[in-house]
mmCIF file of C-alpha atoms in Angstrom:
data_model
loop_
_atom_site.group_PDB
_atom_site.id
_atom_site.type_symbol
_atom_site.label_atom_id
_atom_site.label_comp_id
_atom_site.label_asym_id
_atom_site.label_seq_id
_atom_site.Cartn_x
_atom_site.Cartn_y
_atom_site.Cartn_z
ATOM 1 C CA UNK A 1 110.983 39.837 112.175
ATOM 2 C CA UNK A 2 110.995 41.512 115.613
ATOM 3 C CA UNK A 3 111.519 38.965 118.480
ATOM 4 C CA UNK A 4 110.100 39.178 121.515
ATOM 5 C CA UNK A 5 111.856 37.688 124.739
ATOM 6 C CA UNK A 6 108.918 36.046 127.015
ATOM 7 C CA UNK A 7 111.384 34.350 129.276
ATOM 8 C CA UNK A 8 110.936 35.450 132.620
ATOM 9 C CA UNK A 9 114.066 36.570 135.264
ATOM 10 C CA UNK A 10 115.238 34.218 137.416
ATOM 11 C CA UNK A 11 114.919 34.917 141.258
ATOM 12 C CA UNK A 12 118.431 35.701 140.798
ATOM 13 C CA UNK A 13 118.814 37.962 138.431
ATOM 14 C CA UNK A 14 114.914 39.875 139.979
ATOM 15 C CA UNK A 15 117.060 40.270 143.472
ATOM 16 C CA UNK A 16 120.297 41.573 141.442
ATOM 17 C CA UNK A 17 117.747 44.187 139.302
ATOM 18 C CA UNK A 18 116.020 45.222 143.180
ATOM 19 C CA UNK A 19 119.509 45.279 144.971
ATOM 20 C CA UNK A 20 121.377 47.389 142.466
ATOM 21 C CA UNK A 21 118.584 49.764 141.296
ATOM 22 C CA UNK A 22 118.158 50.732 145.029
ATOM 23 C CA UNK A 23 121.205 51.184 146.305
ATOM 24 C CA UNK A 24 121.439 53.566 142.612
ATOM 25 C CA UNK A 25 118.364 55.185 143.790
ATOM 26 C CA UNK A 26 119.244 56.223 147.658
ATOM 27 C CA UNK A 27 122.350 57.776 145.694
ATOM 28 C CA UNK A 28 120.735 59.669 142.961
ATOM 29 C CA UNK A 29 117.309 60.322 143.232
ATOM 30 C CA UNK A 30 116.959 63.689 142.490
ATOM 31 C CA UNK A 31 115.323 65.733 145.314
ATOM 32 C CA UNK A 32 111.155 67.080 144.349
ATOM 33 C CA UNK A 33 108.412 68.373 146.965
ATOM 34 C CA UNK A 34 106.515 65.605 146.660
ATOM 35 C CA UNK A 35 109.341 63.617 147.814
ATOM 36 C CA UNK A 36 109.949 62.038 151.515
ATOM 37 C CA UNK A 37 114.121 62.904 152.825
ATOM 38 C CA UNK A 38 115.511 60.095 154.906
ATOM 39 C CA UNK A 39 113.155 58.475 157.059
ATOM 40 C CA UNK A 40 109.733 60.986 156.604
ATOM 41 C CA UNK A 41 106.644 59.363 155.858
ATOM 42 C CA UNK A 42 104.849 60.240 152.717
ATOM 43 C CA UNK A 43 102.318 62.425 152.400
ATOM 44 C CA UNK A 44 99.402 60.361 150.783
ATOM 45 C CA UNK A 45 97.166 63.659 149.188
ATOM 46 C CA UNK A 46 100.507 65.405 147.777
ATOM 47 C CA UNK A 47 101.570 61.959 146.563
ATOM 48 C CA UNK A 48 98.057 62.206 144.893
ATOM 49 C CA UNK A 49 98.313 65.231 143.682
ATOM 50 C CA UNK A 50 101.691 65.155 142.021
ATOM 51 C CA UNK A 51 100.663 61.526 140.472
ATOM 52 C CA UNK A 52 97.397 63.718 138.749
ATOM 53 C CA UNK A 53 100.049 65.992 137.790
ATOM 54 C CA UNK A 54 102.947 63.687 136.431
ATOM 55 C CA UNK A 55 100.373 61.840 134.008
ATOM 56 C CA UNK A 56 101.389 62.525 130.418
ATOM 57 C CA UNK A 57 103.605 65.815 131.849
ATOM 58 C CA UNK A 58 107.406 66.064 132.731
ATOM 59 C CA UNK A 59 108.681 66.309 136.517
ATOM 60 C CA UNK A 60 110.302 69.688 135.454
ATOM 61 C CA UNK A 61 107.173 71.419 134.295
ATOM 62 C CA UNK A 62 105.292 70.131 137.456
ATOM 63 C CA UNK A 63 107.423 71.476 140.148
ATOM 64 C CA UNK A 64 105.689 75.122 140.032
ATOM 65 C CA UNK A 65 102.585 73.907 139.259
ATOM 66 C CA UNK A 66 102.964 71.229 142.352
ATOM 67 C CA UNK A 67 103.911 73.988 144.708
ATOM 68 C CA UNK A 68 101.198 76.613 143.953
ATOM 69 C CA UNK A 69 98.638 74.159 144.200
ATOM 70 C CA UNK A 70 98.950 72.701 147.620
ATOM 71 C CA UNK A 71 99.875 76.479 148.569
ATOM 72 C CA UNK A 72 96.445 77.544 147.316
ATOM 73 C CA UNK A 73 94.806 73.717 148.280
ATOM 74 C CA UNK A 74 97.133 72.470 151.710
ATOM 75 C CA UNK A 75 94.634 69.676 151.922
ATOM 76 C CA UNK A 76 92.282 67.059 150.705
ATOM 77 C CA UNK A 77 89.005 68.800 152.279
ATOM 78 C CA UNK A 78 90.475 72.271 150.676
ATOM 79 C CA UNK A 79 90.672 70.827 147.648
ATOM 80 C CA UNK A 80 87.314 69.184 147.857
ATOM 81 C CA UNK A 81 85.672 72.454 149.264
ATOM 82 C CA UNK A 82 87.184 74.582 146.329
ATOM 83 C CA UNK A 83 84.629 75.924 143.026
ATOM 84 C CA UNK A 84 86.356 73.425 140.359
ATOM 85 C CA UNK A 85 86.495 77.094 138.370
ATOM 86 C CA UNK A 86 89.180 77.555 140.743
ATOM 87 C CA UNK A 87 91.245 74.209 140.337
ATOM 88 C CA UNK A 88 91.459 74.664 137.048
ATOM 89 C CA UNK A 89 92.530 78.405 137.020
ATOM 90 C CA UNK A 90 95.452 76.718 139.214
ATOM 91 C CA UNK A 91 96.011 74.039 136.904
ATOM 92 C CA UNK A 92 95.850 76.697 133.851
ATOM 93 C CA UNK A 93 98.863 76.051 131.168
ATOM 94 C CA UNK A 94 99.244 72.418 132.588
ATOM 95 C CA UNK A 95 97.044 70.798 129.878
ATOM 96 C CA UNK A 96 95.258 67.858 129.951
ATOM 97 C CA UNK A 97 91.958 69.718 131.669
ATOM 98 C CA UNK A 98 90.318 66.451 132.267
ATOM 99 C CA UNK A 99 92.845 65.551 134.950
ATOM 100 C CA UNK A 100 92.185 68.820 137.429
ATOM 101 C CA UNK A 101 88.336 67.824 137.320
ATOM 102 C CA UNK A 102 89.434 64.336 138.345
ATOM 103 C CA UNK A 103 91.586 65.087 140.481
ATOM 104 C CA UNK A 104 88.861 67.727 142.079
ATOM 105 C CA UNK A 105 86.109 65.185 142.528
ATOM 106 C CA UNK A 106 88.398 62.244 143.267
ATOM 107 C CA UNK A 107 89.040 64.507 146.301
ATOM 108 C CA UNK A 108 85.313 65.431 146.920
ATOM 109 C CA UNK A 109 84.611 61.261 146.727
ATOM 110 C CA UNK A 110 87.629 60.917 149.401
ATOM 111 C CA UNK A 111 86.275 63.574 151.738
ATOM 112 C CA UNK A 112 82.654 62.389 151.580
ATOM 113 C CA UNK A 113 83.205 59.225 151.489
ATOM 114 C CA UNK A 114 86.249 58.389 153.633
ATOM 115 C CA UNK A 115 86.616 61.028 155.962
ATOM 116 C CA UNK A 116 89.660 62.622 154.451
ATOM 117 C CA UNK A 117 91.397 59.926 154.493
ATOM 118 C CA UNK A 118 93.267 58.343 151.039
ATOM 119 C CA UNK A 119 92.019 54.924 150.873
ATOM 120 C CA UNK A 120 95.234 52.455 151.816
ATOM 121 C CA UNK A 121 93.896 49.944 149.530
ATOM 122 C CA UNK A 122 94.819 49.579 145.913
ATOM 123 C CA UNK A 123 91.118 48.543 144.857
ATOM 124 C CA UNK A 124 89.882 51.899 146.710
ATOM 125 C CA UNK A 125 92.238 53.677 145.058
ATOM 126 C CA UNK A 126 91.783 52.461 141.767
ATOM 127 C CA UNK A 127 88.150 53.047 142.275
ATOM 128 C CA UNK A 128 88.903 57.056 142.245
ATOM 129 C CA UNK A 129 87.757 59.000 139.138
ATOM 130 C CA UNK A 130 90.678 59.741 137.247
ATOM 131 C CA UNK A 131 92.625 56.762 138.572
ATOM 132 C CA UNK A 132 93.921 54.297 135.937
ATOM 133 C CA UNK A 133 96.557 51.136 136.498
ATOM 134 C CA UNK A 134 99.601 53.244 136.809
ATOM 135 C CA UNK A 135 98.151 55.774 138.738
ATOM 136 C CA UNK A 136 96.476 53.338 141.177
ATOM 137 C CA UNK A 137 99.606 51.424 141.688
ATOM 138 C CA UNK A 138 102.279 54.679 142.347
ATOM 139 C CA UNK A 139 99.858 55.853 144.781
ATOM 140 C CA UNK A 140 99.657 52.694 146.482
ATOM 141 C CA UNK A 141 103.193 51.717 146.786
ATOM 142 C CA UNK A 142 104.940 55.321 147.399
ATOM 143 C CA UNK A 143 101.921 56.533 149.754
ATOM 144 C CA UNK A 144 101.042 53.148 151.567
ATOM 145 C CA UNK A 145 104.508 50.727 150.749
ATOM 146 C CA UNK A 146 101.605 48.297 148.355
ATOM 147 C CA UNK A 147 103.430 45.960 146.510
ATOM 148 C CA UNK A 148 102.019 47.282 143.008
ATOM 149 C CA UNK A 149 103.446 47.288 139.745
ATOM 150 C CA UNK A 150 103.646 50.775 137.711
ATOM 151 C CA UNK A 151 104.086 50.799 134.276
ATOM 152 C CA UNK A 152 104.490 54.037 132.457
ATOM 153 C CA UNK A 153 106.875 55.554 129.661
ATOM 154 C CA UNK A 154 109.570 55.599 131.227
ATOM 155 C CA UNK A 155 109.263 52.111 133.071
ATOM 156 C CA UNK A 156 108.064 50.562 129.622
ATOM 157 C CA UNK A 157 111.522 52.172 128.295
ATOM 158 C CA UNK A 158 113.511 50.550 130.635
ATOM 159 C CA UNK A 159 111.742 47.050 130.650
ATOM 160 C CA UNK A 160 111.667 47.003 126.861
ATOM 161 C CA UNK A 161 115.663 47.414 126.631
ATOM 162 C CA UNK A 162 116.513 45.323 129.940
ATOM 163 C CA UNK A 163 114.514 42.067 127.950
ATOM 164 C CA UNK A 164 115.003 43.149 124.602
ATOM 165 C CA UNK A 165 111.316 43.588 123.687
ATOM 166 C CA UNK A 166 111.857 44.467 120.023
ATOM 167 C CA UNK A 167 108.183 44.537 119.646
ATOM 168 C CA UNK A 168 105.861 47.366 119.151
ATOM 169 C CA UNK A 169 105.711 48.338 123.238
ATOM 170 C CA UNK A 170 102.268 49.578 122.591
ATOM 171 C CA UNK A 171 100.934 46.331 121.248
ATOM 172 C CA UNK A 172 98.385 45.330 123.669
ATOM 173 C CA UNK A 173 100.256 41.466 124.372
ATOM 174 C CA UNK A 174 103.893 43.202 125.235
ATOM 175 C CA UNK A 175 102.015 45.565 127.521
ATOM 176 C CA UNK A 176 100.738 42.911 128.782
ATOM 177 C CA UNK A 177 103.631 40.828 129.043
ATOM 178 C CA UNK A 178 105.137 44.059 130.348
ATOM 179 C CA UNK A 179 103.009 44.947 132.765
ATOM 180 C CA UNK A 180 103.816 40.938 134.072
ATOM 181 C CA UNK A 181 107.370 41.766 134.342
ATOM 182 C CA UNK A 182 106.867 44.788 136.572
ATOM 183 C CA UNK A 183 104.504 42.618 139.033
ATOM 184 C CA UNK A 184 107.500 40.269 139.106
ATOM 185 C CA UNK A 185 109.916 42.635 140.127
ATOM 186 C CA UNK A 186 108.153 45.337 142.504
ATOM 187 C CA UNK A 187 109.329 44.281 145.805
ATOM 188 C CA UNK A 188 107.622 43.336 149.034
ATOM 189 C CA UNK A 189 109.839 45.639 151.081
ATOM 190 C CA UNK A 190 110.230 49.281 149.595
ATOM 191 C CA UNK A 191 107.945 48.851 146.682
ATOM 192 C CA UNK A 192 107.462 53.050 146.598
ATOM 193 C CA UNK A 193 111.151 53.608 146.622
ATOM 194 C CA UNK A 194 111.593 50.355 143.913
ATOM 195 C CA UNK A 195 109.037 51.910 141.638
ATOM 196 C CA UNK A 196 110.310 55.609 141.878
ATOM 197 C CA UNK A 197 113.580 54.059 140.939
ATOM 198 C CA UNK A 198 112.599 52.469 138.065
ATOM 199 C CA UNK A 199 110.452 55.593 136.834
ATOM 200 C CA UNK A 200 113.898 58.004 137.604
ATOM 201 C CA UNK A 201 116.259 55.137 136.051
ATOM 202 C CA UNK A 202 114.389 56.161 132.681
ATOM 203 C CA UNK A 203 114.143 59.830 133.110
ATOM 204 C CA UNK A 204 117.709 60.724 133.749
ATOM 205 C CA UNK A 205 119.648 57.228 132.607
ATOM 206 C CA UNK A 206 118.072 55.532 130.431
ATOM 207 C CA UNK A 207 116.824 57.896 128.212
ATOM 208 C CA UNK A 208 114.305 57.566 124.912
ATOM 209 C CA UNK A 209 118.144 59.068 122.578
ATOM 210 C CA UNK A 210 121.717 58.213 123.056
ATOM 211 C CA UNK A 211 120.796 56.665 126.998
ATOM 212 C CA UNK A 212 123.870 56.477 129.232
ATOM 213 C CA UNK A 213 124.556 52.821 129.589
ATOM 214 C CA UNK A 214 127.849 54.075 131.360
ATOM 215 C CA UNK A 215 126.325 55.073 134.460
ATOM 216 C CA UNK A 216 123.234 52.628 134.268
ATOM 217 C CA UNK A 217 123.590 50.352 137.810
ATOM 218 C CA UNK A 218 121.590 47.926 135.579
ATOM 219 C CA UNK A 219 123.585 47.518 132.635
ATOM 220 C CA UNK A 220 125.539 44.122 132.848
ATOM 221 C CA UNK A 221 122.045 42.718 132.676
ATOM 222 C CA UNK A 222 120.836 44.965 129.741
ATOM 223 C CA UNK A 223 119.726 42.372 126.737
ATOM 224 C CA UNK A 224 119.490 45.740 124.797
ATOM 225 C CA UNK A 225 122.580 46.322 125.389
ATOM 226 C CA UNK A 226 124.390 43.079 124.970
ATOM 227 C CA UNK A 227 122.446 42.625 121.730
ATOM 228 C CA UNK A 228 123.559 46.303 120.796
ATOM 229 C CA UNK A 229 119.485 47.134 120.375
ATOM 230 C CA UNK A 230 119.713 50.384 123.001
ATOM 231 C CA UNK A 231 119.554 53.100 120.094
ATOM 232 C CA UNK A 232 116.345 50.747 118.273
ATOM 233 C CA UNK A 233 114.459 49.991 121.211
ATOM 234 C CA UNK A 234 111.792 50.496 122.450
ATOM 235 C CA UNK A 235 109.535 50.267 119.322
ATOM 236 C CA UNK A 236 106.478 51.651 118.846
ATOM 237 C CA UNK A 237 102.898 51.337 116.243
ATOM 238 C CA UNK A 238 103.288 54.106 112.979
ATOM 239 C CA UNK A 239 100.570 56.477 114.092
ATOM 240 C CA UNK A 240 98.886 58.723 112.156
ATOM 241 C CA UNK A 241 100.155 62.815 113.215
ATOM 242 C CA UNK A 242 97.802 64.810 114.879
ATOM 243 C CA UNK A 243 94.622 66.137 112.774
ATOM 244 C CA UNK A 244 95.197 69.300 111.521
ATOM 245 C CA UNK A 245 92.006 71.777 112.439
ATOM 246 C CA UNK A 246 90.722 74.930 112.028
ATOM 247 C CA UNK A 247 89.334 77.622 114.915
ATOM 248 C CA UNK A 248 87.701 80.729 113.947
ATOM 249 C CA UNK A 249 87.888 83.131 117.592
ATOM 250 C CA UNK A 250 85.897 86.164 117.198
ATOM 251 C CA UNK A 251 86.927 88.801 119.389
ATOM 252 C CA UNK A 252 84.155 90.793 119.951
ATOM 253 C CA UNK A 253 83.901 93.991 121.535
ATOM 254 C CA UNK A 254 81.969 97.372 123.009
ATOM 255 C CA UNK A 255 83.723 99.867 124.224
ATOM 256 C CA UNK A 256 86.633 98.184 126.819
ATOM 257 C CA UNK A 257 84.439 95.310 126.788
ATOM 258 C CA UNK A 258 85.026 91.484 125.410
ATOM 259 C CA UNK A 259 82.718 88.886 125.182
ATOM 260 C CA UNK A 260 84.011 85.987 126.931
ATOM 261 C CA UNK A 261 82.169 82.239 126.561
ATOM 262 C CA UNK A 262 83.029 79.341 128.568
ATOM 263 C CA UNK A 263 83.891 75.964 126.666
ATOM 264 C CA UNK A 264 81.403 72.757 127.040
ATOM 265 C CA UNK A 265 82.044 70.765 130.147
ATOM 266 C CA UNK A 266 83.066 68.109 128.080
ATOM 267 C CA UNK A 267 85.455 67.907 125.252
ATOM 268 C CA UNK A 268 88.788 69.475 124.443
ATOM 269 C CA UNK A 269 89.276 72.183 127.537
ATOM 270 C CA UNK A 270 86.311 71.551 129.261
ATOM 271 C CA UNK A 271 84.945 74.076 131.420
ATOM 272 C CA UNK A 272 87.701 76.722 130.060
ATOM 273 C CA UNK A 273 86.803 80.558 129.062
ATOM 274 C CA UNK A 274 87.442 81.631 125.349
ATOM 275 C CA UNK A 275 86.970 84.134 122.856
ATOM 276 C CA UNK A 276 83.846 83.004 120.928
ATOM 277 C CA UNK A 277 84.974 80.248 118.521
ATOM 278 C CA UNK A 278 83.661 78.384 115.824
ATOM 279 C CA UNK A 279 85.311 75.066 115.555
ATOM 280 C CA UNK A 280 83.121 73.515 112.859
ATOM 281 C CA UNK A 281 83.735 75.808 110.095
ATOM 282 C CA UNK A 282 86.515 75.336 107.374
ATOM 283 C CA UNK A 283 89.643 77.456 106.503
ATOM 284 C CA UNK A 284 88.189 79.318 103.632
ATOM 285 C CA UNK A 285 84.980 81.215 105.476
ATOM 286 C CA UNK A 286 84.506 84.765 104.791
ATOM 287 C CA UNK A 287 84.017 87.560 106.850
ATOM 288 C CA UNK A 288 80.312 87.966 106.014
ATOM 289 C CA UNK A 289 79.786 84.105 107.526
ATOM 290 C CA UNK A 290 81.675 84.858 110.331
ATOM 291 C CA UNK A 291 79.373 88.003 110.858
ATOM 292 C CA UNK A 292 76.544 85.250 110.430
ATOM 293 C CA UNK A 293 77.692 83.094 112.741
ATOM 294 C CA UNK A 294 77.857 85.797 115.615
ATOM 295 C CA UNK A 295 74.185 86.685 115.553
ATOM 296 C CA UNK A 296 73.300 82.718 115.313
ATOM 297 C CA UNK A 297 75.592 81.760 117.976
ATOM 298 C CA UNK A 298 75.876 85.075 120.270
ATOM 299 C CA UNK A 299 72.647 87.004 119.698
ATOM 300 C CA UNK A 300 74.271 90.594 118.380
ATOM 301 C CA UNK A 301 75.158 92.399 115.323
ATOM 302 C CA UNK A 302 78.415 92.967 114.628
ATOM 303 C CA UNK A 303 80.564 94.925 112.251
ATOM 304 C CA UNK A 304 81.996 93.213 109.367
ATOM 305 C CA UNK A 305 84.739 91.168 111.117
ATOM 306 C CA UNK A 306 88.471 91.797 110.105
ATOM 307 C CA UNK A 307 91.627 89.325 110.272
ATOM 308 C CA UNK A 308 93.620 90.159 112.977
ATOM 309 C CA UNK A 309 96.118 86.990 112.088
ATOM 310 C CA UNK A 310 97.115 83.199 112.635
ATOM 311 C CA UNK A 311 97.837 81.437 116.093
ATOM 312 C CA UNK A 312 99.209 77.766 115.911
ATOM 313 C CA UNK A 313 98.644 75.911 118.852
ATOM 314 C CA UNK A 314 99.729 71.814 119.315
ATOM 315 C CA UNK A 315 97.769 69.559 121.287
ATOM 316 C CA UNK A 316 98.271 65.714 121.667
ATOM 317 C CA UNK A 317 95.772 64.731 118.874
ATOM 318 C CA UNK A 318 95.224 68.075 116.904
ATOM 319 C CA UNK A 319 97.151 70.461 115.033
ATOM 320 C CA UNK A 320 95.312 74.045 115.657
ATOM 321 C CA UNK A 321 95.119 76.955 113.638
ATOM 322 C CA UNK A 322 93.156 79.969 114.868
ATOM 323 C CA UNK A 323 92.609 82.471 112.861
ATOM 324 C CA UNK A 324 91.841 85.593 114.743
ATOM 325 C CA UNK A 325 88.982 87.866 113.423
ATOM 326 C CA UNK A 326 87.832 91.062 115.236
ATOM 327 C CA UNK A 327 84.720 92.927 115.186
ATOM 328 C CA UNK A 328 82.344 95.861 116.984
ATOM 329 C CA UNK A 329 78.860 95.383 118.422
ATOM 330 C CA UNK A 330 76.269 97.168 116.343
ATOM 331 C CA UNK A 331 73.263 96.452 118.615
ATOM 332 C CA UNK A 332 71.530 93.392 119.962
ATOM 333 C CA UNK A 333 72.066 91.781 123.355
ATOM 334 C CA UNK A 334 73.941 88.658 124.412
ATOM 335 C CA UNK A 335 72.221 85.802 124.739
ATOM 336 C CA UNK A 336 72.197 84.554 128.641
ATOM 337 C CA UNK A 337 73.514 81.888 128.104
ATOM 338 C CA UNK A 338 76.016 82.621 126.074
ATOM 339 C CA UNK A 339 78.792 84.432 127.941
ATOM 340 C CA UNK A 340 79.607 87.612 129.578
ATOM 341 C CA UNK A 341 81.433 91.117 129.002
ATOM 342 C CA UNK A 342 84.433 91.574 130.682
ATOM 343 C CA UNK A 343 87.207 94.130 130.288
ATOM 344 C CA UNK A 344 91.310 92.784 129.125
ATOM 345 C CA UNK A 345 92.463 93.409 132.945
ATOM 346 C CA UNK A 346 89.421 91.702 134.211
ATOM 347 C CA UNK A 347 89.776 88.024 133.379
ATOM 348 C CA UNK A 348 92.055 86.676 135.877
ATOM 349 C CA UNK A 349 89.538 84.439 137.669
ATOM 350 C CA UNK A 350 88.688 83.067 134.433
ATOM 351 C CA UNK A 351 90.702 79.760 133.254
ATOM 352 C CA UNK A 352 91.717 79.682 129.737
ATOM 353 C CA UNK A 353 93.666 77.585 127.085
ATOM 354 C CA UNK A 354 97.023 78.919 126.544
ATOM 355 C CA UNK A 355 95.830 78.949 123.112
ATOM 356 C CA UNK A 356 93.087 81.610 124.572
ATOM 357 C CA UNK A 357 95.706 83.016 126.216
ATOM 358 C CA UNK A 358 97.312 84.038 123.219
ATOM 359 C CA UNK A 359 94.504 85.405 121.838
ATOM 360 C CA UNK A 360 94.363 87.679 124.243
ATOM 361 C CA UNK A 361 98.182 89.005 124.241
ATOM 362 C CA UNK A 362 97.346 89.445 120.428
ATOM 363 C CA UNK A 363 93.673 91.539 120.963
ATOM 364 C CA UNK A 364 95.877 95.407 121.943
ATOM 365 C CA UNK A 365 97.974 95.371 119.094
ATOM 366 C CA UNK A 366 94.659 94.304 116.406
ATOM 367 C CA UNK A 367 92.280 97.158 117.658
#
């Protein structure tokens, strides 16, 4: 049976963890443009921003994305002034939708109702839309110095292996008892610099394979180590795999002309433009329900649709296949509210999945 160590660190061994993990830090923390050099001050929205950005997505895909965004949106109130259309054509091929729309309005709530100004107050900040534990607490203590714990992946990594947490980290007591454990050791003085540490400790050290215990600052006081546990911890719940699903996009044209629909404003890509696409139907649907389904759902006649072939596209939860059908417009008119017509060349204000994306790479080659 897994053991769990509940012990706490002695005041000793917390200043040893803060004293060594710093002085690693000031030495090799890697150098990002969200980052203060030397002696700057933070910059509280681009700490915000790259915080919206870093949940659930790696500091190497971020970079670009960082930059073009503050170049398009250099501050809170253009950010908060901005059609949300456009934040999430900037955020396009980032993922995780949901986060750009938070991020959008947790900027409108800050201009409206603070002046500009990035609460310095962890309750404030947690209060933002979008804004969970983790988020609340590395905005906090990099923007503002806030003594406040962060607990992500790569902090629950490093905690689970420095106390030997052979338990499931995702178990709601160890997170718990995890989260505790951060609290204790986030200091008073530097707690920004303290938690960035810990966060880069995991990224580039101690890593989820084969982590480098050779160059780890922390490592005489590794349990995980000691016990020989590195390669087996951290644990984590069996989970089922993501659901496998089936889209049917229907590329639908007149002339140089596409229909293009945008997604519901909740849901998986919220807000995003698509090919039409029927989500509900199952793998085996013919092309005569498929020409069904555009007159129910789009208001025209089309031609006998024709496979154009198979996209796969992997999202957290779901395993997608879209299989690509393609058709002509026999008469009838789009409904309102359905969508528009737009030529190939003429949808670059328009965010889309890269899923969508694909589709239409695939759409010159299938007519």
């Amino acid at each position: 049976m897994a053991r769990q160590h509940k012990s706490n660190p002695t005041p000793q061994t917390i200043r040893k963890i803060r004293h060594k993990l710093l002085a690693w830090y000031n030495i090799n923390r890697r150098e990002l443009p969200w980052r203060t050099k030397g002696t700057q001050t933070p910059v509280p929205y681009q700490v915000l921003v790259s915080e919206f950005m870093l949940q659930q997505t790696q500091v190497a895909t971020v970079i670009d994305y960082f930059d073009r965004f503050l170049k398009h949106f250099p501050t809170i109130e253009a950010l908060a002034l901005a059609p949300v259309q456009q934040v999430l054509l900037l955020w396009q091929g980032l993922g995780y939708y949901r986060r750009a729309r938070n991020l959008h309005a947790a900027a409108k709530k800050i201009v409206q109702e603070n002046h500009g100004q990035i609460p310095a107050n962890l309750a404030a900040i947690a209060s933002l839309p979008g804004v969970g534990r983790y988020t609340a607490g590395a905005i906090a203590s990099i923007a503002f110095e806030i003594r406040a714990p962060v607990l992500d992946g790569n902090v629950a990594r490093v905690l689970s292996r420095w106390f030997a947490i052979e338990e499931p980290i995702d178990k709601s007591t160890v997170r718990s008892h995890m989260w505790s454990l951060a609290e204790m050791l986030v200091p008073e003085v530097s707690p920004g610099d303290f938690n960035q540490a810990m966060m880069e400790l995991g990224a580039l050290v101690c890593t989820p394979r084969n982590p480098q215990c050779s160059t780890c600052p922390i490592a005489d006081l590794c349990r995980a180590r000691s016990h020989g546990l590195t390669n087996v911890i951290p644990r984590r719940s069996l989970k089922r795999g993501p659901q496998e699903v089936m889209h049917h996009v229907l590329v639908v044209k007149r002339g140089r002309r596409f229909i293009i629909e945008q997604r519901p404003l909740k849901g998986l890509w919220a807000g995003l433009w698509q090919m039409p696409t029927a989500e509900m139907l199952n793998a085996h649907v013919t092309a005569k329900q498929i020409q069904n389904w555009a007159l129910q759902h789009l208001g025209v006649i089309v031609d006998l649709p024709r496979p154009a072939g198979n996209l796969r596209h992997q999202t957290t939860h779901r395993s997608i296949i879209a299989k690509v059908w393609i058709t002509d417009v026999v008469e009838g008119k789009l409904h309102k509210s359905r969508g528009q017509w737009r030529t190939l060349d003429n949808l670059h204000d328009l965010p889309m999945s890269i899923l969508q994306q694909n589709v239409v790479v695939l759409i010159p080659n299938s007519i």
